[in-house]
Short mmCIF file of C-alpha atoms in Angstrom, two decimals:
data_model
loop_
_atom_site.label_atom_id
_atom_site.label_comp_id
_atom_site.label_asym_id
_atom_site.label_seq_id
_atom_site.Cartn_x
_atom_site.Cartn_y
_atom_site.Cartn_z
CA MET B 1194 -17.56 -10.21 -14.53
CA SER B 1195 -20.96 -8.64 -13.90
CA ASP B 1196 -21.31 -4.88 -13.73
CA GLU B 1197 -23.79 -5.25 -10.89
CA ALA B 1198 -22.80 -4.37 -7.33
CA PRO B 1199 -22.34 -7.42 -5.11
CA ARG B 1200 -25.76 -8.26 -3.64
CA ALA B 1201 -24.28 -9.44 -0.36
CA LEU B 1202 -23.20 -5.92 0.67
CA ASP B 1203 -25.88 -3.83 2.36
CA LEU B 1204 -24.56 -0.45 1.24
CA GLY B 1205 -26.78 1.48 3.64
CA ALA B 1206 -25.56 -0.46 6.65
CA PHE B 1207 -21.98 -0.26 5.39
CA ARG B 1208 -22.13 3.54 4.97
CA ALA B 1209 -23.60 3.86 8.45
CA ALA B 1210 -20.34 2.44 9.78
CA TYR B 1211 -18.53 5.59 8.52
CA SER B 1212 -20.58 8.26 10.30
CA ARG B 1213 -17.59 10.47 11.15
CA PHE B 1214 -16.24 10.66 7.58
CA LEU B 1215 -19.35 10.55 5.39
CA THR B 1216 -20.71 13.91 6.41
CA GLY B 1217 -22.42 16.66 4.46
CA ASP B 1218 -22.51 16.60 0.69
CA ARG B 1219 -18.81 16.06 0.03
CA VAL B 1220 -17.60 13.25 -2.24
CA LEU B 1221 -14.49 11.37 -1.11
CA LEU B 1222 -12.75 10.15 -4.26
CA THR B 1223 -9.41 9.72 -2.48
CA GLY B 1224 -9.79 5.97 -2.08
CA HIS B 1225 -6.26 5.38 -3.41
CA SER B 1226 -4.75 7.66 -0.78
CA HIS B 1227 -6.74 8.35 2.37
CA GLN B 1228 -9.86 6.23 2.49
CA ALA B 1229 -12.47 7.00 5.10
CA TRP B 1230 -12.04 5.23 8.40
CA PRO B 1231 -14.91 3.26 9.87
CA ASP B 1232 -16.14 4.35 13.29
CA VAL B 1233 -14.50 1.32 14.90
CA ALA B 1234 -11.12 2.95 14.19
CA ARG B 1235 -12.00 5.82 16.53
CA GLU B 1236 -13.13 3.39 19.20
CA ALA B 1237 -9.86 1.49 18.81
CA ASN B 1238 -7.83 4.67 19.44
CA LEU B 1239 -9.67 5.10 22.72
CA GLU B 1240 -9.17 1.45 23.60
CA ALA B 1241 -5.41 1.84 23.18
CA PHE B 1242 -5.44 4.66 25.72
CA ASP B 1243 -7.60 2.69 28.12
CA ASP B 1244 -5.34 -0.36 27.95
CA ALA B 1245 -2.30 1.81 28.66
CA ALA B 1246 -4.09 3.23 31.70
CA ARG B 1247 -5.12 -0.23 32.88
CA PHE B 1248 -1.95 -2.24 32.24
CA VAL B 1249 0.78 0.44 32.09
CA ASP B 1250 4.01 -1.35 31.03
CA ASP B 1251 2.24 -4.69 30.94
CA LYS B 1252 0.15 -3.48 27.99
CA TRP B 1253 2.77 -4.94 25.61
CA SER B 1254 2.40 -8.54 26.74
CA ARG B 1255 -1.24 -8.32 27.79
CA ALA B 1256 -2.72 -6.43 24.84
CA VAL B 1257 -0.33 -5.20 22.13
CA PHE B 1258 1.67 -8.30 21.16
CA PRO B 1259 -1.40 -10.58 21.00
CA ARG B 1260 -3.07 -8.04 18.70
CA MET B 1261 0.03 -7.84 16.54
CA GLU B 1262 -0.02 -11.61 16.07
CA SER B 1263 -3.69 -11.55 15.07
CA VAL B 1264 -3.28 -8.55 12.77
CA GLY B 1265 -0.21 -10.10 11.16
CA ARG B 1266 -2.04 -13.32 10.35
CA ARG B 1267 -4.94 -11.51 8.75
CA ILE B 1268 -2.69 -9.16 6.78
CA LEU B 1269 -0.68 -12.07 5.40
CA GLY B 1270 -3.90 -13.80 4.41
CA ARG B 1271 -5.13 -10.71 2.56
CA LEU B 1272 -1.74 -10.43 0.85
CA GLY B 1273 -2.09 -14.00 -0.41
CA PHE B 1274 0.56 -15.58 1.83
CA ASP B 1275 0.49 -18.27 4.48
CA GLU B 1276 -0.75 -16.70 7.71
CA ARG B 1277 2.21 -18.28 9.56
CA ASP B 1278 4.82 -16.42 7.47
CA ALA B 1279 7.23 -13.91 8.99
CA ILE B 1280 5.98 -10.32 9.17
CA THR B 1281 7.49 -7.13 10.59
CA PHE B 1282 5.60 -3.96 11.44
CA GLY B 1283 6.81 -0.40 10.98
CA LYS B 1284 5.40 3.09 10.91
CA SER B 1285 6.15 3.41 7.17
CA THR B 1286 7.30 1.29 4.26
CA HIS B 1287 10.29 3.61 4.03
CA GLU B 1288 11.42 2.54 7.50
CA LEU B 1289 11.15 -1.14 6.58
CA VAL B 1290 12.74 -0.88 3.14
CA THR B 1291 15.63 1.21 4.49
CA ARG B 1292 16.23 -1.51 7.06
CA LEU B 1293 16.30 -4.10 4.26
CA LEU B 1294 18.70 -1.93 2.23
CA SER B 1295 21.00 -1.74 5.25
CA CYS B 1296 21.70 -5.47 4.79
CA PHE B 1297 23.88 -4.59 1.78
CA PRO B 1298 27.08 -2.75 2.84
CA LEU B 1299 27.78 0.18 0.53
CA ALA B 1300 31.48 -0.65 0.68
CA LYS B 1301 30.73 -3.70 -1.44
CA ALA B 1302 28.94 -1.55 -4.07
CA PRO B 1303 25.68 -3.53 -4.13
CA ARG B 1304 23.48 -3.27 -7.20
CA VAL B 1305 19.75 -2.56 -7.20
CA VAL B 1306 17.43 -2.92 -10.18
CA THR B 1307 14.26 -0.83 -10.02
CA THR B 1308 11.91 1.24 -12.18
CA ARG B 1309 11.50 4.94 -12.78
CA SER B 1310 7.93 4.66 -11.47
CA GLU B 1311 8.59 3.76 -7.85
CA PHE B 1312 7.12 6.00 -5.18
CA HIS B 1313 9.05 9.12 -4.15
CA SER B 1314 10.44 7.73 -0.89
CA LEU B 1315 12.18 4.76 -2.52
CA HIS B 1316 13.36 6.86 -5.47
CA ARG B 1317 14.79 9.46 -3.11
CA GLN B 1318 16.46 6.92 -0.82
CA LEU B 1319 18.07 4.99 -3.67
CA SER B 1320 19.24 8.22 -5.30
CA ARG B 1321 20.86 9.35 -2.05
CA LEU B 1322 22.55 5.99 -1.45
CA ALA B 1323 23.82 6.05 -5.03
CA GLU B 1324 25.85 9.11 -4.03
CA ASP B 1325 27.69 6.89 -1.55
CA GLY B 1326 28.34 3.87 -3.74
CA LEU B 1327 25.06 2.05 -4.35
CA ARG B 1328 24.76 1.05 -7.99
CA VAL B 1329 21.23 1.57 -9.26
CA THR B 1330 19.87 0.41 -12.60
CA TRP B 1331 16.81 2.53 -13.35
CA VAL B 1332 14.51 0.82 -15.85
CA ASP B 1333 12.43 3.34 -17.77
CA SER B 1334 8.74 2.61 -17.35
CA ALA B 1335 7.15 5.01 -19.85
CA ASP B 1336 6.38 2.14 -22.23
CA ARG B 1337 4.21 0.00 -19.98
CA GLY B 1338 3.82 -2.73 -22.60
CA SER B 1339 7.53 -3.60 -22.74
CA LEU B 1340 8.33 -2.81 -19.11
CA VAL B 1341 8.51 -6.37 -17.82
CA ASP B 1342 10.70 -7.64 -20.67
CA ARG B 1343 13.15 -4.78 -20.19
CA PHE B 1344 13.08 -5.22 -16.43
CA LEU B 1345 13.90 -8.91 -16.75
CA GLU B 1346 16.84 -8.10 -19.05
CA ALA B 1347 18.24 -5.75 -16.38
CA ILE B 1348 18.31 -8.48 -13.72
CA VAL B 1349 21.76 -9.92 -14.33
CA PRO B 1350 24.22 -11.86 -12.14
CA GLY B 1351 25.70 -9.55 -9.54
CA THR B 1352 22.36 -7.91 -8.76
CA SER B 1353 21.82 -7.62 -4.99
CA LEU B 1354 18.21 -6.42 -4.80
CA VAL B 1355 15.31 -6.20 -7.25
CA ALA B 1356 12.66 -3.67 -6.21
CA LEU B 1357 9.44 -2.82 -8.01
CA SER B 1358 5.80 -2.02 -7.34
CA ALA B 1359 3.00 -4.48 -8.05
CA VAL B 1360 0.78 -1.51 -9.00
CA LEU B 1361 2.34 1.76 -10.16
CA PHE B 1362 1.28 4.78 -8.12
CA GLU B 1363 1.03 7.16 -11.08
CA ASP B 1364 -1.72 5.53 -13.14
CA ALA B 1365 -2.69 2.33 -11.27
CA TYR B 1366 -0.98 0.11 -13.83
CA VAL B 1367 -0.97 -3.48 -12.53
CA VAL B 1368 2.44 -4.89 -13.41
CA PRO B 1369 2.12 -8.36 -14.99
CA ARG B 1370 4.40 -11.37 -14.50
CA ILE B 1371 5.45 -10.53 -10.93
CA GLY B 1372 6.12 -14.22 -10.36
CA GLU B 1373 8.46 -14.36 -13.35
CA ILE B 1374 10.36 -11.31 -12.13
CA ALA B 1375 10.74 -12.80 -8.64
CA ALA B 1376 11.96 -16.10 -10.08
CA ARG B 1377 14.54 -14.32 -12.21
CA ALA B 1378 15.81 -12.41 -9.17
CA VAL B 1379 16.22 -15.63 -7.19
CA GLU B 1380 17.96 -17.27 -10.18
CA VAL B 1381 20.75 -14.66 -10.17
CA GLY B 1382 21.03 -14.58 -6.37
CA ALA B 1383 19.22 -11.28 -5.81
CA VAL B 1384 16.68 -10.45 -3.12
CA PRO B 1385 13.23 -9.77 -4.66
CA LEU B 1386 11.26 -6.93 -3.04
CA VAL B 1387 7.73 -6.02 -4.13
CA ASP B 1388 5.98 -2.83 -3.03
CA ALA B 1389 2.35 -3.97 -2.78
CA TYR B 1390 0.96 -0.76 -1.27
CA HIS B 1391 -1.39 -0.02 -4.17
CA ALA B 1392 -2.44 -3.67 -4.30
CA PHE B 1393 -3.01 -4.53 -0.65
CA ASN B 1394 -6.67 -5.28 0.11
CA VAL B 1395 -7.92 -4.47 -3.38
CA VAL B 1396 -5.84 -6.18 -6.12
CA PRO B 1397 -4.98 -9.88 -5.71
CA ILE B 1398 -1.45 -10.68 -6.91
CA GLU B 1399 -0.22 -14.00 -8.31
CA TRP B 1400 3.16 -14.34 -6.60
CA GLY B 1401 4.46 -17.27 -8.65
CA PRO B 1402 6.89 -20.12 -7.94
CA ALA B 1403 9.41 -17.96 -6.02
CA LYS B 1404 6.72 -16.88 -3.56
CA ASP B 1405 8.55 -18.17 -0.49
CA ALA B 1406 11.64 -16.07 -1.31
CA LEU B 1407 9.75 -12.80 -1.63
CA PHE B 1408 10.02 -9.72 0.51
CA VAL B 1409 6.73 -7.81 0.21
CA THR B 1410 6.00 -4.47 1.81
CA ALA B 1411 2.75 -2.53 2.01
CA GLY B 1412 0.67 -0.53 4.45
CA GLY B 1413 -2.83 0.14 5.65
CA TYR B 1414 -3.13 3.86 4.85
CA LYS B 1415 -4.79 3.37 1.49
CA TYR B 1416 -7.24 0.62 0.58
CA ALA B 1417 -7.27 -1.10 3.97
CA GLU B 1418 -8.50 1.98 5.90
CA LEU B 1419 -6.17 1.21 8.81
CA GLY B 1420 -4.78 4.74 9.08
CA GLU B 1421 -1.20 5.90 9.51
CA GLY B 1422 1.65 4.08 11.17
CA ILE B 1423 0.73 0.51 10.27
CA CYS B 1424 3.01 -0.76 7.52
CA PHE B 1425 4.54 -4.21 7.21
CA LEU B 1426 7.20 -6.34 5.58
CA ARG B 1427 6.66 -10.00 4.73
CA SER B 1428 10.00 -11.81 4.69
CA PRO B 1429 11.23 -15.36 4.02
CA GLU B 1430 11.36 -17.38 7.23
CA ARG B 1431 14.89 -18.67 6.63
CA THR B 1432 16.58 -15.47 5.49
CA ASN B 1433 20.01 -14.83 7.00
CA LEU B 1434 20.22 -11.15 6.04
CA ARG B 1435 21.63 -8.94 8.80
CA PRO B 1436 20.20 -5.40 8.85
CA ALA B 1437 22.74 -2.79 9.94
CA ASP B 1438 19.79 -0.56 10.86
CA THR B 1439 18.56 -2.57 13.84
CA GLY B 1440 16.86 -1.87 17.16
CA TRP B 1441 16.35 -3.71 20.40
CA PHE B 1442 13.02 -5.21 19.28
CA ALA B 1443 15.02 -7.25 16.75
CA ASP B 1444 16.34 -9.57 19.48
CA PHE B 1445 14.58 -9.60 22.82
CA SER B 1446 16.64 -12.60 23.93
CA ALA B 1447 19.73 -10.37 24.14
CA LEU B 1448 18.17 -8.65 27.16
CA GLU B 1449 18.29 -11.83 29.21
CA GLY B 1450 22.07 -12.33 29.27
CA ASP B 1451 25.20 -10.25 29.67
CA ARG B 1452 25.70 -7.55 27.08
CA THR B 1453 28.26 -8.47 24.39
CA GLU B 1454 29.44 -6.95 21.13
CA ALA B 1455 27.89 -9.81 19.15
CA VAL B 1456 24.70 -8.78 17.35
CA GLY B 1457 22.06 -11.46 17.06
CA TYR B 1458 18.57 -11.44 15.57
CA GLY B 1459 15.31 -12.91 16.71
CA SER B 1460 13.30 -15.41 14.72
CA GLY B 1461 10.83 -14.63 11.96
CA GLY B 1462 9.95 -11.01 11.36
CA ALA B 1463 11.79 -9.83 14.48
CA ARG B 1464 14.97 -9.67 12.38
CA PHE B 1465 13.77 -6.50 10.64
CA SER B 1466 12.26 -4.81 13.69
CA GLY B 1467 13.29 -1.45 15.09
CA ALA B 1468 12.60 -0.21 18.59
CA THR B 1469 9.71 0.98 20.76
CA PHE B 1470 6.76 2.21 18.70
CA ASP B 1471 3.29 3.68 19.13
CA PRO B 1472 0.94 0.68 19.40
CA THR B 1473 -2.23 2.66 18.67
CA PRO B 1474 -2.18 1.82 14.92
CA VAL B 1475 -2.18 -1.88 15.83
CA TYR B 1476 -5.46 -1.38 17.69
CA ARG B 1477 -6.98 0.39 14.67
CA ALA B 1478 -5.76 -2.34 12.34
CA ASP B 1479 -7.29 -5.04 14.51
CA ALA B 1480 -10.65 -3.26 14.64
CA VAL B 1481 -10.81 -2.38 10.93
CA LEU B 1482 -9.75 -5.83 9.73
CA ARG B 1483 -12.60 -7.24 11.84
CA HIS B 1484 -14.86 -4.65 10.21
CA TRP B 1485 -14.01 -5.99 6.74
CA ASP B 1486 -14.66 -9.53 7.89
CA ALA B 1487 -17.98 -8.58 9.48
CA PHE B 1488 -19.24 -7.30 6.12
CA GLY B 1489 -17.88 -10.28 4.21
CA LEU B 1490 -15.43 -8.11 2.28
CA ASP B 1491 -12.42 -10.24 1.44
CA VAL B 1492 -9.98 -9.17 -1.27
CA PRO B 1493 -11.87 -10.78 -4.21
CA ALA B 1494 -15.08 -9.04 -3.10
CA LEU B 1495 -13.31 -5.70 -2.75
CA ARG B 1496 -11.68 -6.18 -6.15
CA ALA B 1497 -15.08 -6.80 -7.76
CA ILE B 1498 -16.47 -3.60 -6.24
CA SER B 1499 -13.40 -1.63 -7.29
CA LEU B 1500 -13.52 -2.81 -10.89
CA ARG B 1501 -17.20 -1.97 -11.19
CA GLN B 1502 -16.52 1.51 -9.81
CA THR B 1503 -13.51 2.25 -12.01
CA ARG B 1504 -15.46 1.09 -15.06
CA ARG B 1505 -18.17 3.52 -14.10
CA ILE B 1506 -15.63 6.33 -13.79
CA LEU B 1507 -14.21 5.53 -17.23
CA ALA B 1508 -17.71 5.55 -18.72
CA ARG B 1509 -18.47 8.98 -17.24
CA LEU B 1510 -15.15 10.39 -18.49
CA ASP B 1511 -15.92 9.07 -21.96
CA GLU B 1512 -19.36 10.63 -21.90
CA ALA B 1513 -17.82 13.93 -20.80
CA GLY B 1514 -15.59 13.97 -23.89
CA ILE B 1515 -12.17 13.54 -22.28
CA ALA B 1516 -11.57 9.86 -23.09
CA ASP B 1517 -8.27 10.76 -24.77
CA ARG B 1518 -6.91 12.10 -21.46
CA VAL B 1519 -7.35 8.85 -19.54
CA ALA B 1520 -3.91 7.50 -18.55
CA SER B 1521 -5.02 4.35 -16.72
CA SER B 1522 -5.49 1.06 -18.52
CA ARG B 1523 -8.95 0.18 -19.81
CA VAL B 1524 -8.12 -3.50 -19.41
CA ASP B 1525 -9.45 -4.67 -16.05
CA GLU B 1526 -6.48 -6.95 -15.35
CA ARG B 1527 -4.02 -4.07 -15.85
CA ARG B 1528 -5.96 -1.41 -13.90
CA GLY B 1529 -5.66 -1.02 -10.15
CA ALA B 1530 -8.11 0.77 -7.88
CA PHE B 1531 -8.10 4.30 -9.29
CA VAL B 1532 -8.30 6.14 -12.61
CA ALA B 1533 -5.72 8.74 -13.61
CA VAL B 1534 -6.53 11.53 -16.08
CA ARG B 1535 -4.00 13.88 -17.67
CA SER B 1536 -4.55 17.58 -17.23
CA PRO B 1537 -2.50 20.76 -17.41
CA GLY B 1538 -2.43 22.42 -14.02
CA ALA B 1539 -3.55 19.24 -12.30
CA GLY B 1540 -2.86 20.74 -8.89
CA HIS B 1541 -5.14 23.69 -9.65
CA VAL B 1542 -7.86 21.28 -10.76
CA VAL B 1543 -7.62 19.51 -7.41
CA GLU B 1544 -7.84 22.80 -5.51
CA ARG B 1545 -10.96 23.94 -7.36
CA LEU B 1546 -12.60 20.56 -6.89
CA ARG B 1547 -11.83 20.63 -3.16
CA ALA B 1548 -13.67 23.96 -2.94
CA ARG B 1549 -16.67 22.20 -4.49
CA GLY B 1550 -16.55 19.37 -1.96
CA ILE B 1551 -15.03 16.87 -4.41
CA PHE B 1552 -11.90 15.26 -2.97
CA VAL B 1553 -9.34 13.91 -5.47
CA ASP B 1554 -5.56 14.34 -5.70
CA SER B 1555 -2.82 14.70 -8.30
CA ARG B 1556 0.67 13.48 -9.12
CA GLY B 1557 2.46 15.59 -11.71
CA ASP B 1558 0.05 16.16 -14.60
CA LEU B 1559 -2.26 13.34 -13.49
CA VAL B 1560 -5.50 13.85 -11.60
CA ARG B 1561 -6.25 10.63 -9.68
CA ILE B 1562 -9.85 9.57 -9.06
CA GLY B 1563 -10.10 6.89 -6.38
CA PRO B 1564 -13.44 5.28 -5.51
CA ALA B 1565 -14.06 3.25 -2.36
CA PRO B 1566 -16.66 0.62 -1.42
CA TYR B 1567 -18.74 3.03 0.70
CA LEU B 1568 -19.48 5.37 -2.24
CA THR B 1569 -22.82 5.42 -4.01
CA ASP B 1570 -23.07 5.42 -7.80
CA ASP B 1571 -24.51 8.94 -7.62
CA GLU B 1572 -21.48 10.19 -5.70
CA ILE B 1573 -19.13 8.58 -8.22
CA ASP B 1574 -21.03 10.15 -11.13
CA ARG B 1575 -21.20 13.62 -9.56
CA GLY B 1576 -17.55 13.56 -8.60
CA THR B 1577 -16.28 12.25 -11.93
CA LEU B 1578 -18.33 14.71 -13.98
CA ALA B 1579 -17.03 17.55 -11.80
CA VAL B 1580 -13.46 16.36 -12.47
CA ALA B 1581 -14.15 16.34 -16.22
CA GLU B 1582 -15.65 19.82 -16.03
CA GLU B 1583 -12.63 21.25 -14.23
CA ILE B 1584 -10.18 19.57 -16.59
CA ARG B 1585 -11.97 21.00 -19.61
CA ARG B 1586 -11.85 24.40 -17.93
CA GLU B 1587 -8.10 24.05 -17.35
CA VAL B 1588 -7.48 22.94 -20.94
CA ALA B 1589 -9.44 25.91 -22.27
CA SER B 1590 -7.65 28.49 -20.11
#
């Protein structure tokens, strides 16, 4: 793959679409967390208000639901699924995953297989449910090289749910053989769930032969630039799981007849829906997904930009003499969309950098450097060298 930036992208015109975020001399290297929003996102927020004023209660049928259908199709396409697949929206992946977990009654002591590197919300929720009877097999993930083999060994008959991330949030490690893991889960009768948050819109995933059986959750807060409150769950069309955590949006047809004690579920993604929600994020998602399309930035194009940028970050860190502190993989296929660097006092490093107008973040002892397609090479160089300088300062103190 060439180290040249894609010629098709007019970087000047692209940056001009982010006039509210790209201000002053600050460098936004938080692409793995809070990417800048294009100006169309602000316009979409206003449009949501205007539609509410114009249509009042009719906004749902006249404006919101049609947008949800369009957004869902384009999200599924960017995830690598058929655009007609079932999809459910939620304000967070936690909301959606908790609803999926509620399909497994704790009285039956269901068993979940997961890794020690899942994001805090899933780790916390599984740990709490384990107090009440959920059996959790935690697969240690410190040895990335043997992770998949050990994970596959843990998926045994009697497993109810298999949950893992496609890209680990700590160091951007792209987990290989996702398709093999999903197939093994289906083989033993378990539900396969993949957290694709750190992959969505930037790392294409090969889903494998069990693709149709997959539950996949992700959100737009990171690499998609959709903002908060727009997360989603792709689910198999023919699933018969019955969430105990269920709201009235899960079966609109029940409103048409007499109320009974029987609980039914709507078709497709409606099964995992909750209740009334703020539709504003749907407007932002619609506008920003159109923004990506307008600039010709599909997932392969965004991946090419990301890889070029993370290679550049690695090169600057090497030149700065802290190559031995890099925690992320140097193999393109195993590296997601950011670079993690080990540092004592990582939180202090982030604070000092913020005072210098360099925006990065940290998780534990890892400083995470996340580029984005609107950054110039000069901004990436200045930001990365500042990170290296502050890490050396922390090491020496």
